[in-house]
Protein backbone atom coordinates (compact mmCIF):
# COMPACT_ATOMS: atom_id res chain seq x y z
CA MET A 1 31.40 12.60 17.65
CA THR A 2 30.91 9.65 20.15
CA GLY A 3 27.60 8.28 21.60
CA ASN A 4 25.88 7.63 24.84
CA SER A 5 27.21 4.25 24.82
CA GLY A 6 30.90 5.35 24.19
CA GLN A 7 30.79 2.77 21.06
CA VAL A 8 29.69 4.76 18.11
CA ARG A 9 31.79 7.75 16.77
CA VAL A 10 30.55 9.53 13.76
CA ASP A 11 32.87 10.05 10.57
CA SER A 12 31.37 12.12 8.12
CA PHE A 13 28.29 14.54 7.82
CA LEU A 14 26.50 15.11 4.25
CA THR A 15 23.24 16.46 2.59
CA ALA A 16 21.50 13.83 0.24
CA VAL A 17 18.95 15.85 -2.08
CA SER A 18 16.60 14.39 -4.47
CA SER A 19 17.91 13.64 -8.04
CA LYS A 20 15.01 15.61 -10.03
CA PRO A 21 14.08 19.09 -8.51
CA VAL A 22 10.60 19.64 -7.15
CA GLU A 23 8.04 22.62 -8.80
CA SER A 24 8.57 25.23 -8.01
CA GLY A 25 5.96 26.98 -4.67
CA LYS A 26 4.96 23.00 -3.91
CA THR A 27 3.80 22.38 -0.05
CA HIS A 28 2.60 19.31 1.58
CA GLU A 29 -0.11 20.40 4.15
CA LEU A 30 0.05 18.32 7.27
CA SER A 31 -3.46 17.07 8.48
CA ALA A 32 -4.73 16.80 11.97
CA LEU A 33 -3.82 13.55 12.71
CA ASP A 34 -0.09 14.55 11.60
CA HIS A 35 -0.43 17.52 14.47
CA ALA A 36 -1.72 15.43 16.80
CA MET A 37 1.69 13.52 16.89
CA GLY A 38 3.75 16.36 17.49
CA VAL A 39 5.36 15.96 20.51
CA HIS A 40 6.90 12.78 19.74
CA THR A 41 9.66 11.38 17.36
CA LEU A 42 10.28 7.84 15.46
CA HIS A 43 13.85 6.04 15.11
CA LEU A 44 13.88 3.16 13.21
CA VAL A 45 17.07 0.97 12.91
CA PHE A 46 17.54 -2.00 10.11
CA TYR A 47 20.47 -4.48 11.17
CA TYR A 48 22.19 -6.32 8.60
CA LYS A 49 24.89 -8.85 8.94
CA LYS A 50 26.88 -8.41 6.11
CA LYS A 51 27.38 -4.53 4.78
CA PRO A 52 26.65 -4.17 1.06
CA PHE A 53 29.52 -1.87 0.07
CA GLN A 54 32.50 -0.49 1.33
CA HIS A 55 32.20 3.43 1.51
CA PHE A 56 28.92 5.05 1.47
CA ASP A 57 30.03 8.35 0.53
CA LEU A 58 31.53 6.31 -3.25
CA ASP A 59 28.76 3.47 -3.30
CA PRO A 60 25.55 3.95 -5.64
CA LEU A 61 23.73 3.70 -2.42
CA ARG A 62 23.82 7.47 -2.20
CA VAL A 63 23.02 7.63 -6.01
CA SER A 64 19.58 5.58 -5.04
CA LEU A 65 18.93 7.72 -2.30
CA SER A 66 18.91 10.67 -4.12
CA GLU A 67 16.37 8.86 -7.00
CA VAL A 68 14.07 7.75 -4.26
CA LEU A 69 13.95 11.14 -2.70
CA SER A 70 12.23 12.35 -5.75
CA LEU A 71 9.49 10.72 -5.13
CA TYR A 72 9.14 12.01 -1.38
CA PRO A 73 9.15 15.94 -1.65
CA ALA A 74 7.65 16.18 2.02
CA VAL A 75 11.17 14.52 3.20
CA THR A 76 13.53 16.55 1.74
CA GLY A 77 11.42 19.79 2.30
CA ARG A 78 11.65 22.04 5.45
CA LEU A 79 8.69 23.12 7.93
CA THR A 80 7.00 26.31 7.74
CA ARG A 81 4.14 27.73 9.32
CA ASN A 82 0.84 28.12 6.81
CA GLY A 83 0.62 31.87 6.66
CA LYS A 84 -3.41 31.95 6.93
CA THR A 85 -3.89 29.05 9.39
CA GLY A 86 -0.35 29.12 11.17
CA ASN A 87 -0.77 25.44 10.98
CA TRP A 88 2.43 23.53 9.91
CA GLU A 89 2.88 22.39 6.39
CA VAL A 90 6.33 21.38 4.37
CA LYS A 91 7.85 23.89 1.95
CA CYS A 92 9.11 21.28 -0.71
CA ASN A 93 12.13 23.09 -1.54
CA ASP A 94 14.30 19.87 -2.06
CA ALA A 95 16.95 21.41 0.44
CA GLY A 96 17.83 17.53 1.44
CA VAL A 97 18.20 15.12 4.22
CA ARG A 98 21.04 14.86 6.72
CA VAL A 99 22.97 11.56 6.35
CA VAL A 100 25.20 10.30 8.75
CA ARG A 101 28.20 8.10 8.73
CA ALA A 102 29.65 6.26 11.74
CA GLU A 103 31.98 3.44 13.14
CA VAL A 104 30.70 0.86 16.28
CA GLY A 105 33.35 0.07 18.35
CA THR A 106 31.91 -4.08 18.42
CA THR A 107 30.41 -6.51 16.36
CA ILE A 108 26.76 -6.38 15.34
CA ASP A 109 26.51 -9.90 17.40
CA GLU A 110 28.21 -8.50 20.59
CA TRP A 111 25.73 -5.36 20.38
CA LEU A 112 22.95 -6.87 19.90
CA ARG A 113 24.00 -9.06 22.76
CA SER A 114 25.09 -6.69 25.47
CA ALA A 115 23.89 -2.96 24.43
CA GLN A 116 21.24 -1.21 26.73
CA GLY A 117 18.12 -1.23 24.55
CA LEU A 118 18.14 2.98 25.16
CA GLU A 119 21.54 2.77 23.93
CA GLU A 120 20.23 1.93 20.39
CA LYS A 121 19.13 5.43 19.46
CA ASP A 122 23.17 6.29 19.55
CA LEU A 123 22.61 4.62 15.42
CA THR A 124 20.20 7.00 14.69
CA VAL A 125 21.45 10.86 14.72
CA TRP A 126 19.31 13.62 15.89
CA GLU A 127 18.58 17.36 17.04
CA GLU A 128 15.43 18.44 18.69
CA MET A 129 13.85 21.10 16.46
CA PRO A 130 14.58 24.60 16.81
CA GLU A 131 12.40 27.66 17.08
CA ASP A 132 12.74 28.56 13.79
CA PRO A 133 13.18 25.05 11.39
CA SER A 134 13.78 26.64 8.30
CA ASN A 135 17.06 25.28 7.64
CA TRP A 136 16.63 22.18 10.04
CA SER A 137 16.16 18.70 8.25
CA PRO A 138 13.29 16.88 9.95
CA PHE A 139 14.69 13.35 8.73
CA ARG A 140 18.37 12.30 9.39
CA ILE A 141 20.07 8.72 8.35
CA GLN A 142 22.77 7.17 10.26
CA VAL A 143 24.92 4.64 8.66
CA ASN A 144 26.62 2.41 11.16
CA GLU A 145 29.24 0.19 10.34
CA PHE A 146 30.04 -2.65 13.14
CA GLU A 147 33.61 -4.37 13.73
CA GLY A 148 33.44 -7.62 11.66
CA GLY A 149 31.41 -6.05 8.85
CA GLY A 150 28.00 -5.91 10.15
CA LEU A 151 25.72 -2.83 9.43
CA ALA A 152 22.83 -0.89 10.47
CA ILE A 153 20.83 1.64 9.02
CA GLY A 154 19.05 4.35 11.12
CA ILE A 155 16.38 6.70 10.08
CA SER A 156 14.86 9.39 12.79
CA CYS A 157 12.02 11.66 11.89
CA THR A 158 9.49 13.93 13.47
CA HIS A 159 6.22 11.35 14.23
CA MET A 160 4.15 14.59 13.02
CA HIS A 161 6.03 13.85 9.01
CA ALA A 162 5.27 10.11 9.50
CA ASP A 163 4.27 7.36 11.25
CA PRO A 164 6.18 4.00 11.47
CA THR A 165 4.36 2.07 8.26
CA SER A 166 5.86 5.09 6.17
CA ILE A 167 9.30 5.16 7.21
CA ILE A 168 9.74 1.05 6.75
CA LEU A 169 8.31 1.65 3.42
CA LEU A 170 10.61 4.79 2.43
CA PHE A 171 13.44 2.63 3.43
CA LYS A 172 12.22 -0.55 1.39
CA SER A 173 11.54 1.75 -1.70
CA TRP A 174 15.13 3.29 -1.23
CA ILE A 175 16.79 -0.30 -1.14
CA GLU A 176 14.20 -1.22 -4.62
CA THR A 177 15.58 1.83 -6.18
CA HIS A 178 18.78 0.67 -5.90
CA LEU A 179 18.61 -2.65 -7.29
CA LYS A 180 16.54 -1.28 -9.85
CA GLU A 181 13.49 -2.76 -9.08
CA PRO A 182 9.81 -1.44 -9.65
CA ILE A 183 8.67 0.34 -6.01
CA GLU A 184 5.83 -2.19 -4.54
CA HIS A 185 4.29 0.53 -2.54
CA PRO A 186 4.86 3.79 -3.98
CA PRO A 187 4.06 7.26 -1.79
CA LEU A 188 0.45 8.45 -1.73
CA PHE A 189 0.59 12.18 0.24
CA GLN A 190 -2.48 13.98 -0.09
CA THR A 191 -5.97 12.58 0.35
CA HIS A 192 -9.18 13.83 1.55
CA THR A 193 -9.85 11.04 4.26
CA VAL A 194 -7.50 12.01 6.92
CA HIS A 195 -7.88 15.65 6.45
CA GLY A 196 -11.48 15.25 7.94
CA GLN A 197 -13.36 16.13 4.51
CA GLY A 198 -16.82 15.16 4.51
CA LEU A 199 -16.51 12.85 7.72
CA PRO A 200 -19.39 12.58 10.18
CA GLU A 201 -20.00 14.52 13.21
CA THR A 202 -17.69 13.27 16.48
CA ASN A 203 -18.97 10.53 18.45
CA THR A 204 -19.33 11.38 22.20
CA LYS A 205 -18.05 8.09 22.91
CA PHE A 206 -14.45 8.87 22.07
CA ILE A 207 -14.32 12.55 23.38
CA GLY A 208 -13.65 11.49 27.04
CA TYR A 209 -10.57 8.89 26.55
CA TYR A 210 -8.78 11.82 24.06
CA THR A 211 -9.90 14.73 26.93
CA SER A 212 -8.08 13.14 29.44
CA LYS A 213 -5.22 12.29 27.41
CA ALA A 214 -4.85 15.81 26.28
CA ASN A 215 -4.56 16.64 29.98
CA ALA A 216 -2.94 13.90 31.42
CA GLN A 217 0.23 14.61 33.25
CA ALA A 218 2.21 11.82 34.08
CA PRO A 219 5.60 11.93 36.22
CA SER A 220 8.92 12.03 34.33
CA VAL A 221 10.52 8.86 35.42
CA LYS A 222 13.62 7.22 33.75
CA MET A 223 12.62 4.32 31.39
CA ALA A 224 14.54 1.40 29.94
CA THR A 225 13.87 -0.56 26.56
CA ALA A 226 13.91 -4.48 26.00
CA THR A 227 13.46 -6.80 23.05
CA PHE A 228 11.81 -10.07 23.22
CA LYS A 229 11.80 -12.52 20.04
CA PHE A 230 9.18 -15.22 20.56
CA SER A 231 9.15 -18.32 18.19
CA ASN A 232 6.62 -19.78 15.40
CA SER A 233 6.35 -22.80 17.27
CA THR A 234 5.98 -21.00 20.70
CA ILE A 235 3.52 -18.43 19.11
CA LYS A 236 1.39 -21.32 17.68
CA GLN A 237 1.56 -23.56 20.74
CA CYS A 238 0.05 -20.57 22.98
CA LEU A 239 -2.56 -19.73 20.42
CA ASP A 240 -3.15 -23.21 20.90
CA GLU A 241 -3.52 -23.06 24.84
CA VAL A 242 -6.13 -19.82 24.34
CA ASP A 243 -8.05 -21.57 21.36
CA ASP A 244 -11.32 -22.26 23.56
CA GLU A 245 -11.47 -18.90 24.81
CA CYS A 246 -10.57 -16.95 21.79
CA PRO A 247 -10.32 -19.56 18.37
CA ASN A 248 -9.54 -16.60 16.20
CA ALA A 249 -6.84 -14.78 17.88
CA SER A 250 -4.18 -12.99 16.45
CA PRO A 251 -0.51 -13.03 17.50
CA PHE A 252 -1.14 -9.34 18.43
CA ASP A 253 -4.13 -10.44 20.47
CA LEU A 254 -1.95 -12.89 22.57
CA LEU A 255 1.23 -10.49 23.17
CA ALA A 256 -0.92 -7.53 24.29
CA ALA A 257 -2.78 -10.00 26.74
CA LEU A 258 0.12 -11.43 27.85
CA PHE A 259 2.25 -7.94 28.19
CA TRP A 260 -0.70 -5.91 29.61
CA THR A 261 -1.27 -8.80 32.32
CA CYS A 262 2.05 -9.04 33.60
CA VAL A 263 2.62 -5.18 33.81
CA THR A 264 -0.24 -4.94 35.72
CA ARG A 265 0.75 -7.50 37.96
CA LEU A 266 4.35 -6.07 38.53
CA LYS A 267 2.99 -2.82 39.25
CA GLY A 268 1.37 -4.02 42.43
CA PRO A 269 -1.88 -3.39 44.04
CA LYS A 270 -3.94 -0.46 43.04
CA ASN A 271 -7.21 1.54 44.18
CA ASP A 272 -8.26 1.70 40.55
CA HIS A 273 -11.58 -0.02 39.85
CA GLU A 274 -10.23 -0.37 36.17
CA HIS A 275 -7.27 -1.09 34.30
CA SER A 276 -6.69 0.22 31.26
CA ILE A 277 -4.37 0.14 27.94
CA SER A 278 -4.41 2.25 24.80
CA VAL A 279 -4.45 0.11 21.43
CA VAL A 280 -2.68 1.29 18.71
CA LEU A 281 -3.94 0.34 15.09
CA ASP A 282 -3.12 0.97 11.55
CA SER A 283 -6.36 2.41 10.04
CA ARG A 284 -5.17 2.50 6.02
CA ARG A 285 -7.84 -0.52 5.42
CA LEU A 286 -10.20 0.77 8.01
CA VAL A 287 -11.42 4.09 6.36
CA GLN A 288 -13.11 4.03 3.28
CA PRO A 289 -12.11 4.19 0.53
CA PRO A 290 -9.23 2.40 1.90
CA LEU A 291 -5.74 4.00 1.90
CA PRO A 292 -2.98 2.10 0.13
CA LEU A 293 -0.14 1.00 2.50
CA GLY A 294 2.06 3.23 0.90
CA TYR A 295 0.35 6.43 2.09
CA PHE A 296 2.66 8.76 3.81
CA GLY A 297 1.70 10.31 6.89
CA ASN A 298 -0.27 9.42 10.39
CA ALA A 299 -2.85 6.83 10.26
CA LEU A 300 -2.56 5.60 13.68
CA HIS A 301 -5.88 5.13 15.46
CA PHE A 302 -5.43 4.93 19.34
CA SER A 303 -8.33 3.34 21.21
CA GLN A 304 -8.96 2.34 25.12
CA LEU A 305 -9.83 -1.17 26.46
CA SER A 306 -10.64 -0.80 30.04
CA LEU A 307 -11.30 -4.47 32.28
CA THR A 308 -12.25 -4.25 35.74
CA ARG A 309 -9.69 -4.82 38.37
CA GLU A 310 -11.58 -8.39 39.45
CA GLU A 311 -11.68 -9.09 35.26
CA MET A 312 -7.23 -8.83 35.14
CA ASP A 313 -7.05 -10.45 38.10
CA CYS A 314 -9.59 -13.40 38.09
CA SER A 315 -9.60 -14.09 34.46
CA LYS A 316 -7.10 -16.75 32.66
CA LEU A 317 -5.08 -15.52 29.65
CA GLY A 318 -7.14 -16.71 27.49
CA GLN A 319 -10.28 -14.49 28.49
CA VAL A 320 -8.23 -11.39 28.25
CA VAL A 321 -6.54 -12.41 24.96
CA ALA A 322 -10.70 -12.81 24.11
CA MET A 323 -11.46 -9.38 24.82
CA VAL A 324 -8.33 -7.71 23.36
CA HIS A 325 -9.75 -9.50 20.13
CA ARG A 326 -13.02 -8.38 20.52
CA HIS A 327 -11.77 -4.77 21.03
CA VAL A 328 -9.33 -4.94 17.95
CA SER A 329 -12.51 -6.50 15.84
CA GLU A 330 -14.90 -4.08 16.74
CA VAL A 331 -12.63 -0.95 15.47
CA GLY A 332 -13.91 0.21 12.25
CA LYS A 333 -14.99 3.03 9.92
CA GLU A 334 -17.41 5.05 11.68
CA GLU A 335 -14.63 4.81 15.05
CA VAL A 336 -12.19 5.72 12.63
CA GLU A 337 -13.65 8.84 11.00
CA SER A 338 -15.32 10.12 14.26
CA VAL A 339 -11.59 10.65 15.92
CA ILE A 340 -10.28 12.29 12.97
CA GLN A 341 -13.04 14.91 13.39
CA TRP A 342 -12.54 15.29 17.08
CA HIS A 343 -9.06 16.14 16.22
CA GLU A 344 -10.33 18.32 13.31
CA SER A 345 -12.91 20.23 15.79
CA ARG A 346 -10.57 21.35 18.32
CA LYS A 347 -9.21 23.80 15.82
CA GLU A 348 -8.85 27.67 17.05
CA GLU A 349 -10.40 30.38 15.69
CA GLY A 350 -8.77 30.99 12.17
CA GLY A 351 -8.28 27.31 11.79
CA LYS A 352 -5.23 26.57 13.62
CA TYR A 353 -5.01 23.41 15.14
CA ALA A 354 -4.92 22.65 19.15
CA PRO A 355 -1.44 22.25 20.75
CA PRO A 356 -0.20 18.39 20.46
CA PHE A 357 -0.26 16.32 23.56
CA LYS A 358 1.01 12.92 24.40
CA MET A 359 -0.38 10.27 22.55
CA TYR A 360 1.59 8.00 23.54
CA GLY A 361 0.65 7.96 27.31
CA PRO A 362 -0.43 8.20 30.25
CA GLU A 363 -1.93 4.50 30.35
CA LEU A 364 0.14 1.36 29.06
CA THR A 365 0.06 1.90 25.10
CA CYS A 366 0.20 -1.15 23.09
CA VAL A 367 0.91 -0.82 19.26
CA SER A 368 0.19 -3.54 16.45
CA MET A 369 2.17 -3.93 13.64
CA GLU A 370 0.20 -7.04 12.11
CA HIS A 371 -0.84 -5.04 8.91
CA MET A 372 2.72 -5.26 8.12
CA ILE A 373 2.39 -9.02 7.40
CA VAL A 374 1.41 -9.44 3.82
CA GLY A 375 0.00 -13.14 2.97
CA HIS A 376 3.04 -14.97 4.93
CA THR A 377 5.71 -12.01 4.02
CA SER A 378 6.84 -9.72 6.58
CA VAL A 379 7.09 -6.29 4.81
CA MET A 380 9.36 -4.63 7.47
CA TYR A 381 11.80 -7.76 6.66
CA ALA A 382 11.68 -7.26 2.65
CA ALA A 383 14.28 -4.68 2.53
CA THR A 384 16.36 -7.15 1.32
CA PHE A 385 20.22 -5.99 -0.58
CA GLU A 386 20.29 -9.36 -1.80
CA GLU A 387 17.91 -12.11 -1.36
CA THR A 388 19.58 -14.19 1.36
CA GLU A 389 20.75 -10.95 3.20
CA LYS A 390 17.15 -9.55 4.97
CA PRO A 391 17.52 -7.84 7.56
CA LEU A 392 18.80 -9.51 10.68
CA HIS A 393 16.55 -7.51 13.30
CA VAL A 394 14.59 -4.04 12.76
CA SER A 395 14.01 -1.88 15.72
CA CYS A 396 11.05 1.19 16.41
CA HIS A 397 11.31 3.59 19.15
CA VAL A 398 9.38 6.40 19.81
CA GLY A 399 10.49 9.24 21.47
CA ASN A 400 8.91 11.02 24.08
CA VAL A 401 7.05 8.40 25.80
CA GLU A 402 5.57 8.62 29.23
CA GLY A 403 3.43 7.10 31.73
CA GLU A 404 2.77 3.61 32.12
CA GLY A 405 5.03 2.68 29.01
CA LEU A 406 4.82 1.34 25.41
CA ILE A 407 4.86 -1.98 23.82
CA MET A 408 5.40 -2.52 20.23
CA VAL A 409 4.22 -5.87 18.21
CA MET A 410 6.12 -6.47 15.18
CA PRO A 411 6.89 -8.94 12.97
CA SER A 412 9.76 -10.71 12.96
CA LEU A 413 12.85 -12.15 10.68
CA GLU A 414 11.36 -15.83 11.20
CA GLU A 415 8.19 -16.25 9.20
CA GLY A 416 4.99 -17.55 9.96
CA LEU A 417 3.44 -16.61 13.94
CA ALA A 418 6.89 -15.47 15.33
CA ARG A 419 6.80 -11.72 16.62
CA THR A 420 9.40 -9.21 18.23
CA VAL A 421 8.35 -7.54 21.07
CA MET A 422 9.81 -3.95 22.14
CA VAL A 423 8.92 -3.12 25.50
CA THR A 424 9.17 0.33 26.94
CA LEU A 425 8.80 0.70 30.90
CA PRO A 426 9.92 2.63 34.26
CA GLU A 427 13.52 1.42 34.97
CA GLU A 428 12.21 -0.20 37.88
CA GLU A 429 9.41 -2.01 36.80
CA MET A 430 11.65 -3.49 33.34
CA ALA A 431 13.89 -5.21 35.99
CA LYS A 432 10.89 -7.35 37.47
CA LEU A 433 9.10 -8.16 33.84
CA LEU A 434 12.30 -9.65 32.71
CA GLU A 435 12.15 -11.73 35.23
CA ASP A 436 8.59 -12.72 35.06
CA HIS A 437 7.71 -16.10 34.87
CA ALA A 438 4.90 -15.97 32.58
CA ILE A 439 6.97 -14.20 29.58
CA MET A 440 10.08 -16.45 30.50
CA ARG A 441 8.06 -19.72 30.44
CA LEU A 442 7.83 -19.05 26.40
CA GLN A 443 11.93 -18.67 26.11
CA PRO A 444 11.75 -15.22 23.90
CA THR A 445 15.41 -14.76 22.73
CA MET A 446 16.65 -11.31 24.33
CA LEU A 447 18.10 -8.20 22.42
CA LEU A 448 19.55 -5.00 23.40
CA ASN A 449 18.69 -5.48 27.54
CA GLY A 450 22.42 -5.39 28.47
CA GLY A 451 23.31 -8.55 28.17
CA THR A 452 20.58 -10.84 29.87
CA LYS A 453 20.11 -14.73 30.26
CA ASN A 454 18.81 -15.59 27.07
CA GLY A 455 20.87 -13.61 25.27
CA MET A 456 20.91 -13.62 21.14
CA GLU A 457 22.58 -16.27 19.43
CA LEU A 458 23.49 -14.62 15.70
């Protein structure tokens, strides 16, 4: 089997099962937030300059995968409907995870420099959920070997099962198990907090935003994805430039404001009085009691920030940064719990959750992964086979994004303030963004955008 790029060739399939059988009859109930993500998928890719093994089928990595899967029964199970409510749950039956081994007909340097962003999904095996998912694996792992020794491990799953943080920590736990190290963030699956028990009534402030999202119909257009890497020194300089307007700005505040204003400008004049963006934050530390980073499931909080057309047209970047910062700072326990309760309140008679809708859209959506930096270390880049072999790059794609597009602000391999920004936009708009002066003056390193100038030197 060959991917759409023509460079990825699948060699073999196998199924990885947990090393310890799960208790008979065990199920994992999906929360209201899990159900809300039902139309989306996740596809993460971890790149390594050198592969740490010769043949995956015979390597101890396969053994360590089985060991770590014994801690993640919801990953190896199969989706089924609860007989009473009709809601989705996971039957933890040790059916296993599909694993694919593939070869890429180019070097890892050339792939990152010249492949198209959407071609990257060829590194993550996937098939859509069938009507009867009882034999369908909701998690897939693809091990890709590049010419010259590079390696990329792609993990795909339904967004209904987990958010990006959960998948990153699943992968990190796998590597820690392989190295016989203690798991830093063991998984937690059940918590009353995200199941709406004992939460306050829904705050009407958020009903309009979520209701309009649920009813939105965005036109289907061809999307393109590009990746921008900004260095520590560049982000530090930019934060210094906006210090008068926002002295406590984070790299996310800065980059969200920068890309929002650039994308708004390239879309051209609009009749809308307001420009809106969906801001997506991790809520594990925002609820009470706080959830550990290892909570496995969905803990994303979507909220809306709107500025008038005049504010977007006339404000300096620093002023928009300040507005983003204030919005992020004001998201707290009450708001997060109120939104969870809103999802719970949409249950039909009998307790069945309402049908999911596209959370990523129709407005421009910006995701913060700032919580994945603990101290000065990025959790995303801590999955190291050897002390000197950190991931060269980590990508995260969300399936079924629609509308104005998606911006993901993530940590980079370089420590400090450096950040990676993955942008998905309608194809025509992406071509304009890649020439935008406000972004290009920062001299980002470009990855996976078809060989544009400023390509990555590895």
